[in-house]
mmCIF file of C-alpha atoms in Angstrom:
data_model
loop_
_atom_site.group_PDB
_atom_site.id
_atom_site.type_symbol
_atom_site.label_atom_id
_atom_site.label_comp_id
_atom_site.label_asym_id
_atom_site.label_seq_id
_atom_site.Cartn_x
_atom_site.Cartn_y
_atom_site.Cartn_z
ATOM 1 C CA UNK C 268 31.883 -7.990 -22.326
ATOM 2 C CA UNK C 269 28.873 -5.229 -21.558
ATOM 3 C CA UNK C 270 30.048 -2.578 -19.672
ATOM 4 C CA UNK C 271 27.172 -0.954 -17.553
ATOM 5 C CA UNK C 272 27.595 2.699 -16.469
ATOM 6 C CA UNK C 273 27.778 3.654 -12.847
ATOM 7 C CA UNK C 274 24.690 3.204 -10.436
ATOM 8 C CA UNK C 275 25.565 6.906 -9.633
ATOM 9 C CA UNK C 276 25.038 7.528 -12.892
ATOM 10 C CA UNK C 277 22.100 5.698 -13.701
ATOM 11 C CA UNK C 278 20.472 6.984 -10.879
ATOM 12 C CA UNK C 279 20.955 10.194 -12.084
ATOM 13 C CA UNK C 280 19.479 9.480 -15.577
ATOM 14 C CA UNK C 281 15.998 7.901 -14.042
ATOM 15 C CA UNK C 282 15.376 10.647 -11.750
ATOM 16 C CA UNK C 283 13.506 14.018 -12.112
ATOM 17 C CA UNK C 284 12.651 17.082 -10.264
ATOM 18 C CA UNK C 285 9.335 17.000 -8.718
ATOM 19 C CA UNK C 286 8.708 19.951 -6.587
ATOM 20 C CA UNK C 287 11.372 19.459 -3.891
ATOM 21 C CA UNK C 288 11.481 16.160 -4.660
ATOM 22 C CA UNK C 289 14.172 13.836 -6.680
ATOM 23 C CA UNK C 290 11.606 11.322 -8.284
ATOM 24 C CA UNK C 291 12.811 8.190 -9.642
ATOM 25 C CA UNK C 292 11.153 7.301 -12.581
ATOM 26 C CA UNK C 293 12.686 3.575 -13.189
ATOM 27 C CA UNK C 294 10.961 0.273 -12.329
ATOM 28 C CA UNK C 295 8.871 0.707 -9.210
ATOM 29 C CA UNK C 296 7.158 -2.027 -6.957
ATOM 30 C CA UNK C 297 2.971 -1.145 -6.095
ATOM 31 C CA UNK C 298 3.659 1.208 -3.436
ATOM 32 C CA UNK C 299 6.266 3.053 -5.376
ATOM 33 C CA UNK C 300 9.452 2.498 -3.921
ATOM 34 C CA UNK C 301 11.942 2.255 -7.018
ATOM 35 C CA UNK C 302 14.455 -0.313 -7.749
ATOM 36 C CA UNK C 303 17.712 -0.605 -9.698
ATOM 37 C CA UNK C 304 19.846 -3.514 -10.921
ATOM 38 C CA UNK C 305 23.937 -3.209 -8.944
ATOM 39 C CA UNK C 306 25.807 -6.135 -9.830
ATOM 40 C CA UNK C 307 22.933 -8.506 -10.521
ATOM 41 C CA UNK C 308 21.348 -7.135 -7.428
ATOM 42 C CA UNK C 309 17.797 -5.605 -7.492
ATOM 43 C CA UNK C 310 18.397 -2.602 -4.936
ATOM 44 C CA UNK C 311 15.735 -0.282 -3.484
ATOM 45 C CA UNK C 312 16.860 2.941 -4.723
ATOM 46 C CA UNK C 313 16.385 5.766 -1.983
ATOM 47 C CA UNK C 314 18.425 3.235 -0.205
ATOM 48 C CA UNK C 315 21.375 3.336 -2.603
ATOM 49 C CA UNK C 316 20.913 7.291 -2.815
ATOM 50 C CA UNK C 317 21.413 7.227 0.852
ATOM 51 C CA UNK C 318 24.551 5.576 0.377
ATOM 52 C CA UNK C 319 25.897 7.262 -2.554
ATOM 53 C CA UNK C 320 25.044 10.381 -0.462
ATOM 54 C CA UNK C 321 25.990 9.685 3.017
ATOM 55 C CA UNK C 322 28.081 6.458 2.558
ATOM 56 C CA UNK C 323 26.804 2.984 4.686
ATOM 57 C CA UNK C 324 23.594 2.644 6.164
ATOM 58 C CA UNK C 325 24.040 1.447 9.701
ATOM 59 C CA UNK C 326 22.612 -2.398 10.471
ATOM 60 C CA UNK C 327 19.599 -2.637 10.860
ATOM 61 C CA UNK C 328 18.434 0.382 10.052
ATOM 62 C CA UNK C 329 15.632 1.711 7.436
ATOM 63 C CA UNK C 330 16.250 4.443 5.361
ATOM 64 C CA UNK C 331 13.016 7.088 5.953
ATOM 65 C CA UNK C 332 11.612 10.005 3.571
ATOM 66 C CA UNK C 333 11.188 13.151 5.349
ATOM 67 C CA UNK C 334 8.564 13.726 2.152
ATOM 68 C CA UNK C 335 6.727 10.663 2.368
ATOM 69 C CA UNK C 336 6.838 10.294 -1.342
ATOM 70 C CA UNK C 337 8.679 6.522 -1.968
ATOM 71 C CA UNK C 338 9.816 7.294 -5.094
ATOM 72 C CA UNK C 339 11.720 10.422 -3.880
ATOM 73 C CA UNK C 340 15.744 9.645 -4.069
ATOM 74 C CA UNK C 341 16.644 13.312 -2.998
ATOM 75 C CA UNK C 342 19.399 12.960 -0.061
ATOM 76 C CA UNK C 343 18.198 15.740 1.576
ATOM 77 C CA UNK C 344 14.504 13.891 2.239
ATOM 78 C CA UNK C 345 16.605 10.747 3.663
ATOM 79 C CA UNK C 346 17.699 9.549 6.651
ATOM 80 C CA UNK C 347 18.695 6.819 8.483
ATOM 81 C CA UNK C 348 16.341 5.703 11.126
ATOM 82 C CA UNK C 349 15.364 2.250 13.056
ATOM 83 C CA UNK C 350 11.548 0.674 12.494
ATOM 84 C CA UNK C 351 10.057 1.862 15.179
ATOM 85 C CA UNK C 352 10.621 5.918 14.224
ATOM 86 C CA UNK C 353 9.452 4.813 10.950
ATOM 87 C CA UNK C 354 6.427 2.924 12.901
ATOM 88 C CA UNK C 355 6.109 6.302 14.716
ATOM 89 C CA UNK C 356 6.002 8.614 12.181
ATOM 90 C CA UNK C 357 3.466 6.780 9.862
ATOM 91 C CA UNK C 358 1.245 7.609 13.426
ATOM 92 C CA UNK C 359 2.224 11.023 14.010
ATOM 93 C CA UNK C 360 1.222 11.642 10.103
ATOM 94 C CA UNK C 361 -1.756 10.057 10.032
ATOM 95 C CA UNK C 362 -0.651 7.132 7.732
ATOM 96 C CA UNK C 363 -1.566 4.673 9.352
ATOM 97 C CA UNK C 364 -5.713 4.442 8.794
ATOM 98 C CA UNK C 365 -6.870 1.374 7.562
ATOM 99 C CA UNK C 366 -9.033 1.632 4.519
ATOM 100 C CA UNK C 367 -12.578 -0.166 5.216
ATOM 101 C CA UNK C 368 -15.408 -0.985 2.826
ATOM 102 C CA UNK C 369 -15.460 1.208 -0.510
ATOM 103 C CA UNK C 370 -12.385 2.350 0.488
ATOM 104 C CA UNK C 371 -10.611 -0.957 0.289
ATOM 105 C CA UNK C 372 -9.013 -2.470 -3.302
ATOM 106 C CA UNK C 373 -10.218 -5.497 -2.317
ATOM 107 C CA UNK C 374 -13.288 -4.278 -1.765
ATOM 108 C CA UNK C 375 -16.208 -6.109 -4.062
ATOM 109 C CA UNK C 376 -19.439 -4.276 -2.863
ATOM 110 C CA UNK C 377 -20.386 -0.427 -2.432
ATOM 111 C CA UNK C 378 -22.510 0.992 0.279
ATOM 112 C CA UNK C 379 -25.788 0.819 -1.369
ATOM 113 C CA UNK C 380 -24.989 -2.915 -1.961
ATOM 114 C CA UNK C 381 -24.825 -3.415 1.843
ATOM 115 C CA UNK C 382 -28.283 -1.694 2.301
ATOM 116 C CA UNK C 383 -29.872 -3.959 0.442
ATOM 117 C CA UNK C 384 -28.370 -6.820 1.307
ATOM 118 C CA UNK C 385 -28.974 -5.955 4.959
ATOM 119 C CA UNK C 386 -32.747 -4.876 4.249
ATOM 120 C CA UNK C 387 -32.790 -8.605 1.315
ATOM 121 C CA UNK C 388 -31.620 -10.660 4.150
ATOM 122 C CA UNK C 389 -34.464 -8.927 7.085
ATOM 123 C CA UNK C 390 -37.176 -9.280 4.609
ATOM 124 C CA UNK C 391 -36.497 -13.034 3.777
ATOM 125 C CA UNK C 392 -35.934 -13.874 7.529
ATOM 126 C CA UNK C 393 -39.264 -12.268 8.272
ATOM 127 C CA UNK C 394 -40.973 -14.473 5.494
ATOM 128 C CA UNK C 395 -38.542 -17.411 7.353
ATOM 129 C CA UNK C 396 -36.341 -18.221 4.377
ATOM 130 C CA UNK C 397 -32.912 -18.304 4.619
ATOM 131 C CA UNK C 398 -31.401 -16.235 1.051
ATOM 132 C CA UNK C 399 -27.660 -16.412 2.171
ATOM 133 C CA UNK C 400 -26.914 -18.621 -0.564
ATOM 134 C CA UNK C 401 -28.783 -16.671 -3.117
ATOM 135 C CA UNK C 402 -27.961 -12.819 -2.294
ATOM 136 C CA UNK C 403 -24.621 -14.504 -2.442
ATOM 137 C CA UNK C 404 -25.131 -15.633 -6.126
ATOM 138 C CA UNK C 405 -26.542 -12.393 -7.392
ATOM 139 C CA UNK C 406 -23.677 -10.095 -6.022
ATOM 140 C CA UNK C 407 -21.023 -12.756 -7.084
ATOM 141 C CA UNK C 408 -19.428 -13.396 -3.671
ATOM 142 C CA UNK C 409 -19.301 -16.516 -1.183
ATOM 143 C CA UNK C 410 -22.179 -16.658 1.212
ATOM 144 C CA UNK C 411 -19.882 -16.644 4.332
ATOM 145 C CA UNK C 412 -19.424 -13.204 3.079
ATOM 146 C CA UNK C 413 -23.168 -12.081 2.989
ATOM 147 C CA UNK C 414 -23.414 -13.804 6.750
ATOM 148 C CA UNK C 415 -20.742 -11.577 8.081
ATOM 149 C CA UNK C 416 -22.354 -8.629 6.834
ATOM 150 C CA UNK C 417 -26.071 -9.642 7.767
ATOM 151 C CA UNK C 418 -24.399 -10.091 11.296
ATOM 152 C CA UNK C 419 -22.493 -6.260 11.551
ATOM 153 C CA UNK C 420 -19.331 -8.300 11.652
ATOM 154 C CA UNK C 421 -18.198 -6.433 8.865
ATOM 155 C CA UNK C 422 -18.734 -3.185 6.923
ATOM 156 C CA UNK C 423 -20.422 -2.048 10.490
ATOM 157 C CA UNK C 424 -19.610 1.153 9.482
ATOM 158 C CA UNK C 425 -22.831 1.256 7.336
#
C-alpha cells in the first residue's frame, strides 16, 4: 500500500516565494489557479491553504486573493468572502474589461485586416457585386463573419 505524504506537506514542497507571494508551482488550470490531488480529490489549492491555515471555509463562500495572483497560496493574501465581494472587487480593480478585437484569443483578424475588408467590401458594393463570400475565403473565416463587420456590428471600435 502507497503511502502519500500530507497535503500540508505537499503543499509546502510545490510552492515558492514570489515577492510577497506563496506561488504554487504544481498543476494549474488556464487561468492559473493550482490544483492538488486529497484523497482522490482534485482540490483547488488556495482553497485548501485557506483551510490548512484558518480551518473550514464557511458554505458557500469563495476563497479571494488580496494579491490577485491565482496561483498565490500565501494565507495572509486569503480570505473568505461571498461572490458578490469577489464580483465587486474584480470592478473596483479594474478586472473586469472585456478584451475586444486584437485583444481577444479568439481573435482571427488584426486591425489592418478590418480596414480592408471594410474599404474590399465598399469598393465591390460600389461596382454592385456582392464579395462576402470571397473576402471570406481569402482571410479564412465564415462570411457571416465578414457581414457583421461590413455592418459595424462588430470590431466597431475600428
Amino acid at each position: 500500500m502507497t503511502r502519500y505524504k500530507p497535503i500540508a506537506e505537499r503543499l509546502q514542497n510545490k510552492t515558492q516565494q514570489q515577492g510577497d507571494c506563496l506561488v504554487w508551482t504544481g498543476t494549474k488550470n488556464r487561468h492559473g489557479y493550482g490544483y492538488i490531488s486529497d484523497k482522490s480529490k482534485m482540490r483547488i489549492v488556495h482553497r485548501v491553504a485557506y483551510e490548512l491555515a484558518y480551518g473550514k471555509i464557511p458554505d458557500g463562500f469563495d476563497i479571494l486573493h488580496s494579491c490577485d495572483n491565482p496561483s498565490c497560496v500565501n494565507p495572509d493574501h486569503l480570505r473568505a468572502g461571498t461572490h458578490t465581494d469577489n464580483m465587486r472587487e474584480m470592478f473596483a480593480k479594474g478586472r473586469n474589461r472585456t478584451l475586444s478585437g486584437e485583444q481577444s484569443s479568439q481573435a482571427k483578424l488584426t486591425i489592418k485586416d478590418i480596414h480592408v475588408i471594410r474599404q474590399r467590401y465598399a469598393e465591390d458594393k460600389a461596382n454592385g457585386r456582392n464579395s462576402l463570400k470571397r473576402i471570406a475565403a481569402d482571410y479564412g473565416v465564415h462570411f457571416s463573419l465578414i457581414s457583421l463587420i461590413v455592418r459595424r456590428e462588430i470590431w466597431r471600435h475600428v
